[in-house]
């Protein structure tokens, strides 16, 4: 296989962000964090962030900010995405989340340890001291997810709210919700019940950039490619089941649903026929045609825009990640909550921040006249679940979040590492999901190996000429391990693994 050179401009900066202990704890006699961490990230983002006039106009219109503020915001959002994994790793158990605030998206990092405030400030971010770590909040939400089957129908959603350091439970009947919360066995200080009029439903008659039809109407999320396939697009799972045929916006035969999950998740992918060519763009209607260059997840508070066939192109901000929302059909976990409006006919459509794909429209409340709340299924999870790649872009699984286990390490060029150890781990029969997040500007690969007798055999792999890989393997029970290989370049990596 031909491999391209991994040398890129800005490599030294990227390596500094990833490999340097940029937020090392300042204890007695210890080292302090570099003051320029976030400033360096912003400088790199300013040099690489590309803006489109239509996007700037839409952000100005829907967020009530100036064009200059919109441009500054996009740079700051890209910089925050670069440093989020550094704060997460370095603050470790003391990390309580981060978010963006204000017209130009100022970075705020929270910690549950007062001795880490100085480190955050030296790294160039605003600091907030809170009671609970993000790990504690995520664990509390996970407990509510386990109890989803017994949750009252008057609860439309719950989510981790890093800005207010709590797990919020929205409810049309707060007394009923409080009874549910009290019975969860969780520390009451972790949870907050809020009154809500939301009554979310999937947007069945939908489209996400361009419309497609399958008995009803839904929206294309993002074009994708897949080895051995014509490629196609990702969309909402509630729009169709495996085998459902689709027609394009022009009613010409288009493709077939090859994968679909709903409820629990709300994602699907459609393989198109040879009459259709996947392209890495989003139709933003009056704002023009926007390029898609990757799928780096943006932080809470970042701007985000949605394209759909009913209401066109609208913008808002990211409210919370890792949200659970309950529809009449069941509870969906792991979605992102936003302030972007949507209406029936927008389901499955594109959510994009700058030029980075974020997710596909799942459902929500309200409309684009009075405003509303919407939820999107993160696109990286869909790509990983079905072994897809964004058309015309890459799929960097930044931080490999949302996986059952994560492992960290560091490699030099042409070096190997085995995770979680050389002796491997035991997995039951079923699907394994593997994610590798390597340093920018390098070429890191991952190989899933199965033990057969005394020999390790590679059964699946991710070997693109990029730093990041994401793939799945459906196999029998056995002993497995993952070989991480630095094909070129050096630095720290994160490996994500979910096994049955």
XYZ file of C-alpha atoms in Angstrom:
500
model
C 0.000 0.000 0.000
C 1.358 3.430 -0.906
C 1.694 5.778 2.076
C 2.041 9.520 1.840
C 4.467 11.568 3.870
C 3.247 12.593 7.311
C 5.256 15.838 7.391
C 2.902 18.829 7.683
C 3.176 22.496 8.522
C 2.642 23.238 12.210
C 3.880 19.799 13.325
C 6.024 21.217 16.093
C 3.087 23.142 17.542
C 0.802 20.123 17.383
C 3.440 17.968 19.036
C 3.783 20.540 21.787
C 0.055 20.508 22.413
C -0.140 16.735 22.519
C 3.153 15.596 23.971
C 4.133 18.345 26.421
C 2.735 18.030 29.971
C 1.056 21.364 29.343
C -1.047 21.418 32.491
C 1.331 19.653 34.832
C 0.272 20.118 38.463
C 2.064 22.959 40.238
C 2.775 21.358 43.574
C 5.652 22.241 45.919
C 8.805 22.208 43.843
C 6.845 21.057 40.783
C 6.807 22.474 37.272
C 4.152 24.859 36.065
C 2.002 24.843 32.946
C 3.240 26.721 29.848
C 1.496 30.046 29.731
C 1.086 29.862 25.972
C -0.787 26.562 25.533
C -4.143 28.060 24.526
C -2.483 31.010 22.777
C -0.482 28.592 20.602
C -3.643 26.662 19.788
C -5.403 29.884 18.752
C -2.480 30.906 16.585
C -2.554 27.559 14.812
C -6.349 27.711 14.463
C -6.173 31.235 13.023
C -3.762 29.993 10.373
C -5.860 26.997 9.349
C -9.511 27.919 9.976
C -11.342 28.704 6.743
C -14.543 30.736 6.843
C -17.307 31.108 4.302
C -19.196 34.414 3.894
C -22.528 32.576 4.009
C -21.570 30.913 7.285
C -20.496 34.229 8.829
C -23.788 35.834 7.776
C -25.806 32.960 9.274
C -23.917 33.086 12.582
C -24.324 36.849 12.778
C -28.059 36.561 12.065
C -28.879 33.721 14.478
C -26.448 34.445 17.341
C -26.857 38.229 17.265
C -23.141 38.910 16.866
C -21.033 40.914 14.432
C -19.161 39.423 11.520
C -15.827 40.023 13.260
C -17.105 38.313 16.396
C -18.267 35.377 14.283
C -14.798 35.026 12.720
C -13.094 35.239 16.135
C -15.567 32.726 17.504
C -14.730 30.137 14.834
C -11.006 30.466 15.599
C -11.565 30.130 19.362
C -13.856 27.135 18.870
C -11.232 25.353 16.769
C -8.543 26.150 19.358
C -10.692 24.803 22.196
C -11.157 21.562 20.288
C -7.353 21.240 20.014
C -6.684 21.648 23.742
C -9.689 19.819 25.191
C -7.938 16.441 25.245
C -4.888 18.034 26.930
C -6.976 19.475 29.762
C -8.836 16.184 30.079
C -5.649 14.123 30.370
C -3.657 16.470 32.543
C -6.383 17.381 35.038
C -7.482 13.704 35.102
C -9.770 13.064 38.093
C -9.901 16.797 38.829
C -11.321 17.690 35.387
C -14.913 18.971 35.590
C -15.533 19.842 31.941
C -14.995 22.849 29.713
C -17.212 25.131 27.667
C -17.226 28.307 25.608
C -19.066 31.499 26.523
C -19.617 35.017 25.230
C -19.921 36.409 21.694
C -16.406 35.279 20.723
C -16.475 31.942 22.619
C -14.108 32.427 25.569
C -12.707 29.151 26.944
C -13.674 28.200 30.514
C -12.239 25.103 32.203
C -13.712 23.705 35.424
C -11.942 21.722 38.131
C -13.004 20.131 41.400
C -9.573 20.774 42.992
C -8.699 24.305 44.084
C -4.966 23.599 43.665
C -5.460 23.184 39.877
C -6.944 26.650 39.280
C -3.522 28.249 38.851
C -2.556 25.620 36.268
C -5.654 26.356 34.190
C -5.017 30.098 34.291
C -1.371 29.631 33.252
C -2.528 27.557 30.289
C -4.498 30.586 29.072
C -8.084 29.593 29.919
C -10.559 30.990 32.426
C -10.938 28.723 35.476
C -13.995 27.744 37.498
C -13.849 25.806 40.785
C -16.788 23.412 41.248
C -17.834 20.632 43.619
C -18.143 17.619 41.308
C -15.738 16.170 38.758
C -16.944 15.347 35.258
C -16.396 11.661 36.018
C -18.836 11.901 38.947
C -21.449 13.638 36.772
C -21.034 11.111 33.950
C -21.438 8.250 36.432
C -24.649 9.783 37.787
C -26.060 10.186 34.288
C -25.075 6.602 33.461
C -27.128 5.459 36.465
C -30.163 7.345 35.144
C -29.577 5.711 31.740
C -29.780 2.313 33.473
C -33.151 3.336 34.950
C -34.509 4.735 31.657
C -37.097 1.966 31.368
C -38.748 3.070 34.629
C -38.524 6.824 33.998
C -41.870 8.693 33.865
C -43.078 9.725 30.403
C -43.175 13.306 31.691
C -39.350 13.385 31.606
C -38.254 14.324 28.083
C -34.510 14.500 28.725
C -31.592 14.420 31.132
C -28.007 15.498 30.572
C -24.699 16.440 32.145
C -24.632 20.235 32.475
C -20.952 21.131 32.928
C -21.708 24.834 33.102
C -23.800 24.349 36.241
C -21.910 21.267 37.506
C -24.939 18.995 37.762
C -27.017 16.387 35.999
C -30.203 18.128 34.878
C -33.476 16.220 34.632
C -36.071 18.087 32.560
C -39.693 17.357 33.424
C -43.195 18.401 32.509
C -44.235 17.059 35.952
C -41.473 18.047 38.395
C -42.979 16.168 41.364
C -43.041 12.957 39.370
C -39.476 13.557 38.203
C -38.266 14.280 41.735
C -39.723 10.959 42.887
C -37.806 9.203 40.088
C -34.592 11.011 41.051
C -35.027 10.231 44.749
C -35.398 6.560 43.913
C -32.184 6.472 41.872
C -29.970 6.134 44.943
C -27.761 8.988 43.725
C -26.339 11.840 45.790
C -28.977 14.589 45.643
C -26.291 17.265 45.182
C -25.461 15.789 41.759
C -28.978 16.180 40.350
C -31.281 19.074 39.524
C -34.895 18.780 38.331
C -36.043 21.583 36.040
C -39.532 22.320 34.747
C -39.831 22.013 30.972
C -42.507 22.151 28.318
C -40.449 20.038 25.897
C -42.261 17.150 24.259
C -39.656 15.844 21.791
C -40.591 13.620 18.880
C -38.491 12.357 15.981
C -38.765 14.493 12.867
C -39.919 11.757 10.495
C -40.650 13.956 7.457
C -37.109 15.196 7.138
C -33.978 16.136 5.210
C -30.524 17.200 6.322
C -28.910 18.907 3.427
C -30.890 17.528 0.492
C -34.185 15.705 0.852
C -34.604 11.989 0.255
C -37.748 9.886 0.259
C -38.562 6.446 1.646
C -42.364 6.571 1.937
C -41.921 9.771 3.938
C -39.222 12.426 3.644
C -35.959 12.725 5.594
C -32.656 14.543 5.179
C -29.179 13.546 4.132
C -26.723 14.006 6.975
C -23.221 13.678 5.513
C -21.828 11.843 2.507
C -19.593 8.887 3.386
C -17.365 6.336 1.703
C -16.805 2.683 2.583
C -14.339 0.165 1.172
C -15.985 -2.165 -1.329
C -19.084 0.020 -1.535
C -20.541 2.787 -3.689
C -20.562 4.916 -0.545
C -23.617 6.847 0.553
C -24.715 8.991 3.486
C -25.473 8.897 7.205
C -28.855 9.932 8.549
C -31.289 9.288 11.418
C -32.164 5.702 12.346
C -35.835 6.477 12.809
C -36.062 7.342 9.102
C -35.789 3.725 7.944
C -34.850 0.136 8.691
C -32.258 -2.108 7.021
C -33.476 -2.844 3.497
C -35.622 0.285 3.139
C -35.235 1.764 -0.369
C -34.716 5.502 -0.889
C -35.276 8.047 -3.637
C -33.310 11.267 -3.957
C -34.551 14.841 -3.886
C -35.477 14.432 -7.566
C -37.417 11.186 -6.929
C -34.810 9.155 -8.820
C -33.961 5.742 -7.278
C -31.118 6.415 -4.890
C -30.115 3.670 -2.455
C -30.834 1.258 0.399
C -30.520 1.419 4.189
C -27.568 -0.853 5.072
C -27.556 -0.148 8.803
C -30.057 1.377 11.236
C -30.385 1.685 15.021
C -33.404 3.195 16.810
C -34.268 3.601 19.675
C -31.256 3.410 22.011
C -29.363 5.176 19.217
C -30.741 7.200 16.330
C -28.410 6.600 13.420
C -28.320 4.866 10.050
C -26.393 4.751 6.813
C -27.697 4.463 3.269
C -25.638 2.985 0.435
C -26.364 4.754 -2.861
C -26.389 3.240 -6.345
C -24.024 4.110 -9.193
C -26.205 7.044 -10.296
C -25.195 8.982 -7.184
C -21.795 10.285 -6.126
C -21.140 11.170 -2.452
C -19.517 14.622 -2.099
C -18.140 16.272 1.038
C -20.414 19.314 1.177
C -23.548 20.553 2.953
C -26.332 22.451 1.214
C -26.788 25.553 3.385
C -29.541 26.921 1.160
C -29.373 30.736 1.068
C -25.960 30.588 2.739
C -24.443 28.590 -0.127
C -22.633 25.241 -0.355
C -20.315 24.490 2.596
C -17.305 22.131 2.573
C -16.904 19.348 5.144
C -13.246 18.845 6.083
C -13.456 16.650 9.180
C -15.471 15.703 12.253
C -13.701 17.111 15.317
C -16.326 17.483 18.070
C -16.758 21.046 19.343
C -17.066 21.999 23.014
C -20.199 23.025 24.894
C -20.959 26.673 24.055
C -19.615 26.401 20.505
C -21.701 27.634 17.609
C -23.374 24.991 15.475
C -25.567 25.168 12.374
C -28.144 22.754 10.970
C -29.348 22.173 7.428
C -32.759 20.669 6.676
C -35.286 20.509 3.864
C -38.167 22.082 5.808
C -36.556 25.093 7.447
C -33.260 25.473 5.578
C -30.116 26.575 7.396
C -30.201 27.769 11.024
C -27.590 28.262 13.738
C -27.384 28.132 17.519
C -24.998 26.799 20.157
C -24.143 23.448 21.724
C -25.849 23.176 25.109
C -24.706 19.769 26.374
C -23.011 16.614 25.120
C -23.852 13.118 26.395
C -27.587 13.738 26.758
C -30.325 11.138 27.059
C -33.682 12.038 25.492
C -36.921 10.088 25.697
C -39.269 9.895 22.711
C -42.555 7.968 22.630
C -40.599 5.118 20.984
C -37.937 4.920 23.714
C -34.861 6.592 25.186
C -31.895 7.673 23.051
C -28.548 8.035 24.850
C -25.356 9.873 23.968
C -26.913 12.622 21.850
C -25.979 16.326 21.866
C -28.491 18.991 22.917
C -28.501 22.311 21.015
C -30.396 25.592 20.733
C -30.799 25.261 16.960
C -34.418 25.185 15.818
C -35.883 22.454 13.598
C -39.245 21.196 12.401
C -40.690 17.984 10.947
C -38.922 17.306 7.673
C -35.491 18.244 9.065
C -34.699 14.817 10.618
C -31.460 13.158 9.626
C -29.955 16.435 8.420
C -26.506 17.922 8.922
C -25.160 19.616 12.053
C -21.883 21.388 11.318
C -19.536 23.703 13.245
C -17.244 25.634 10.937
C -16.145 22.974 8.460
C -16.387 20.115 10.997
C -19.290 17.634 10.844
C -20.959 17.238 14.246
C -24.026 15.005 13.873
C -27.402 14.247 12.295
C -30.758 15.600 13.416
C -32.623 13.247 15.744
C -35.564 15.203 17.204
C -36.578 18.044 19.458
C -39.214 20.493 20.619
C -40.499 23.835 19.347
C -40.109 25.291 15.880
C -38.216 27.930 13.908
C -40.831 30.644 14.552
C -40.812 30.614 18.359
C -37.499 28.774 18.876
C -36.795 25.317 20.191
C -34.414 22.660 21.407
C -32.999 19.923 19.183
C -30.848 16.828 19.601
C -28.304 15.373 17.210
C -26.642 11.969 17.070
C -22.852 12.560 17.029
C -21.433 11.684 13.624
C -18.207 10.068 14.866
C -20.185 7.339 16.618
C -22.020 6.558 13.371
C -18.779 6.449 11.376
C -17.203 4.120 13.921
C -20.240 1.834 14.188
C -20.358 1.138 10.441
C -16.717 1.575 9.425
C -17.416 4.686 7.338
C -15.308 7.693 6.337
C -16.563 11.191 5.572
C -16.487 11.893 1.841
C -13.892 14.536 1.067
C -12.765 14.701 4.691
C -11.201 12.749 7.510
C -12.692 11.262 10.661
C -10.513 12.281 13.582
C -11.990 10.585 16.671
C -10.628 13.288 19.012
C -10.025 11.884 22.470
C -11.857 8.645 21.561
C -14.645 9.650 23.970
C -17.662 7.432 24.581
C -15.732 4.145 24.589
C -15.947 1.509 27.328
C -12.198 1.677 28.051
C -9.495 4.176 27.084
C -5.734 3.660 27.179
C -2.929 6.190 26.760
C 0.645 5.827 25.572
C 3.483 7.427 23.654
C 5.446 6.138 20.661
C 8.408 7.146 18.534
C 8.434 6.550 14.784
C 8.230 2.844 13.765
C 7.607 1.752 17.371
C 4.810 -0.623 18.517
C 2.711 -0.808 21.680
C 0.153 -3.419 22.769
C -3.037 -2.468 24.612
C -4.197 -3.140 27.239
C -1.122 -5.467 27.517
C 0.859 -7.988 25.479
C -1.246 -10.792 27.025
C -4.486 -9.200 25.819
C -8.053 -9.243 27.106
C -11.063 -11.559 26.975
C -14.075 -10.617 24.846
C -17.411 -12.351 24.354
C -18.871 -12.951 20.901
C -20.168 -9.773 19.275
C -18.994 -6.401 17.960
C -15.835 -4.685 19.154
C -15.258 -0.978 18.462
C -11.718 0.396 18.258
C -10.668 4.061 18.089
C -7.132 5.452 17.837
C -6.426 9.170 18.330
C -2.821 9.938 17.378
C -0.849 13.192 17.247
C -1.688 15.479 14.331
C 0.795 15.314 11.475
C 1.681 11.654 12.100
C 0.558 8.315 10.644
C -0.536 5.926 13.419
C -2.229 2.575 12.733
C -4.153 0.071 14.864
C -4.401 -3.708 14.455
C -6.886 -5.931 16.332
C -5.235 -9.318 16.984
C -6.794 -12.601 18.172
C -4.906 -15.360 20.002
C -5.027 -18.712 18.161
C -3.100 -21.299 20.108
C 0.166 -19.483 20.750
C -0.044 -17.219 17.701
C -1.515 -13.712 17.442
C -3.428 -13.187 14.181
C -4.626 -9.783 12.893
C -8.406 -9.922 12.326
C -9.182 -6.232 11.703
C -7.194 -3.057 11.199
C -7.203 0.690 10.603
C -4.278 1.697 8.367
C -5.196 4.962 6.655
C -2.367 7.506 6.086
C -3.689 9.594 8.983
C -3.070 9.913 12.742
C -6.560 8.623 13.629
C -8.330 5.327 13.010
C -11.786 3.971 13.859
C -13.158 0.542 12.931
C -15.329 -2.321 14.197
C -14.994 -6.116 14.268
C -17.790 -8.644 14.722
C -16.262 -11.926 15.902
C -16.341 -14.912 18.209
C -15.422 -15.061 21.886
C -11.697 -15.212 22.584
C -8.543 -13.443 23.689
C -7.655 -10.249 21.823
C -5.160 -7.401 21.960
C -4.571 -4.199 19.968
C -1.228 -3.346 18.380
C -0.660 0.396 17.989
C 2.008 1.205 15.404
C 3.661 4.569 14.714
C 4.158 4.277 10.944
C 5.670 7.767 10.950
C 5.974 10.539 13.512
C 6.097 10.497 17.302
C 3.960 11.551 20.246
C 1.174 10.575 22.625
C -1.960 8.670 21.613
C -5.307 7.641 23.083
C -6.904 4.285 22.294
C -10.616 3.640 22.811
C -12.082 0.115 23.098
C -15.626 -1.138 23.533
C -16.005 -4.908 23.719
C -18.955 -7.269 24.306
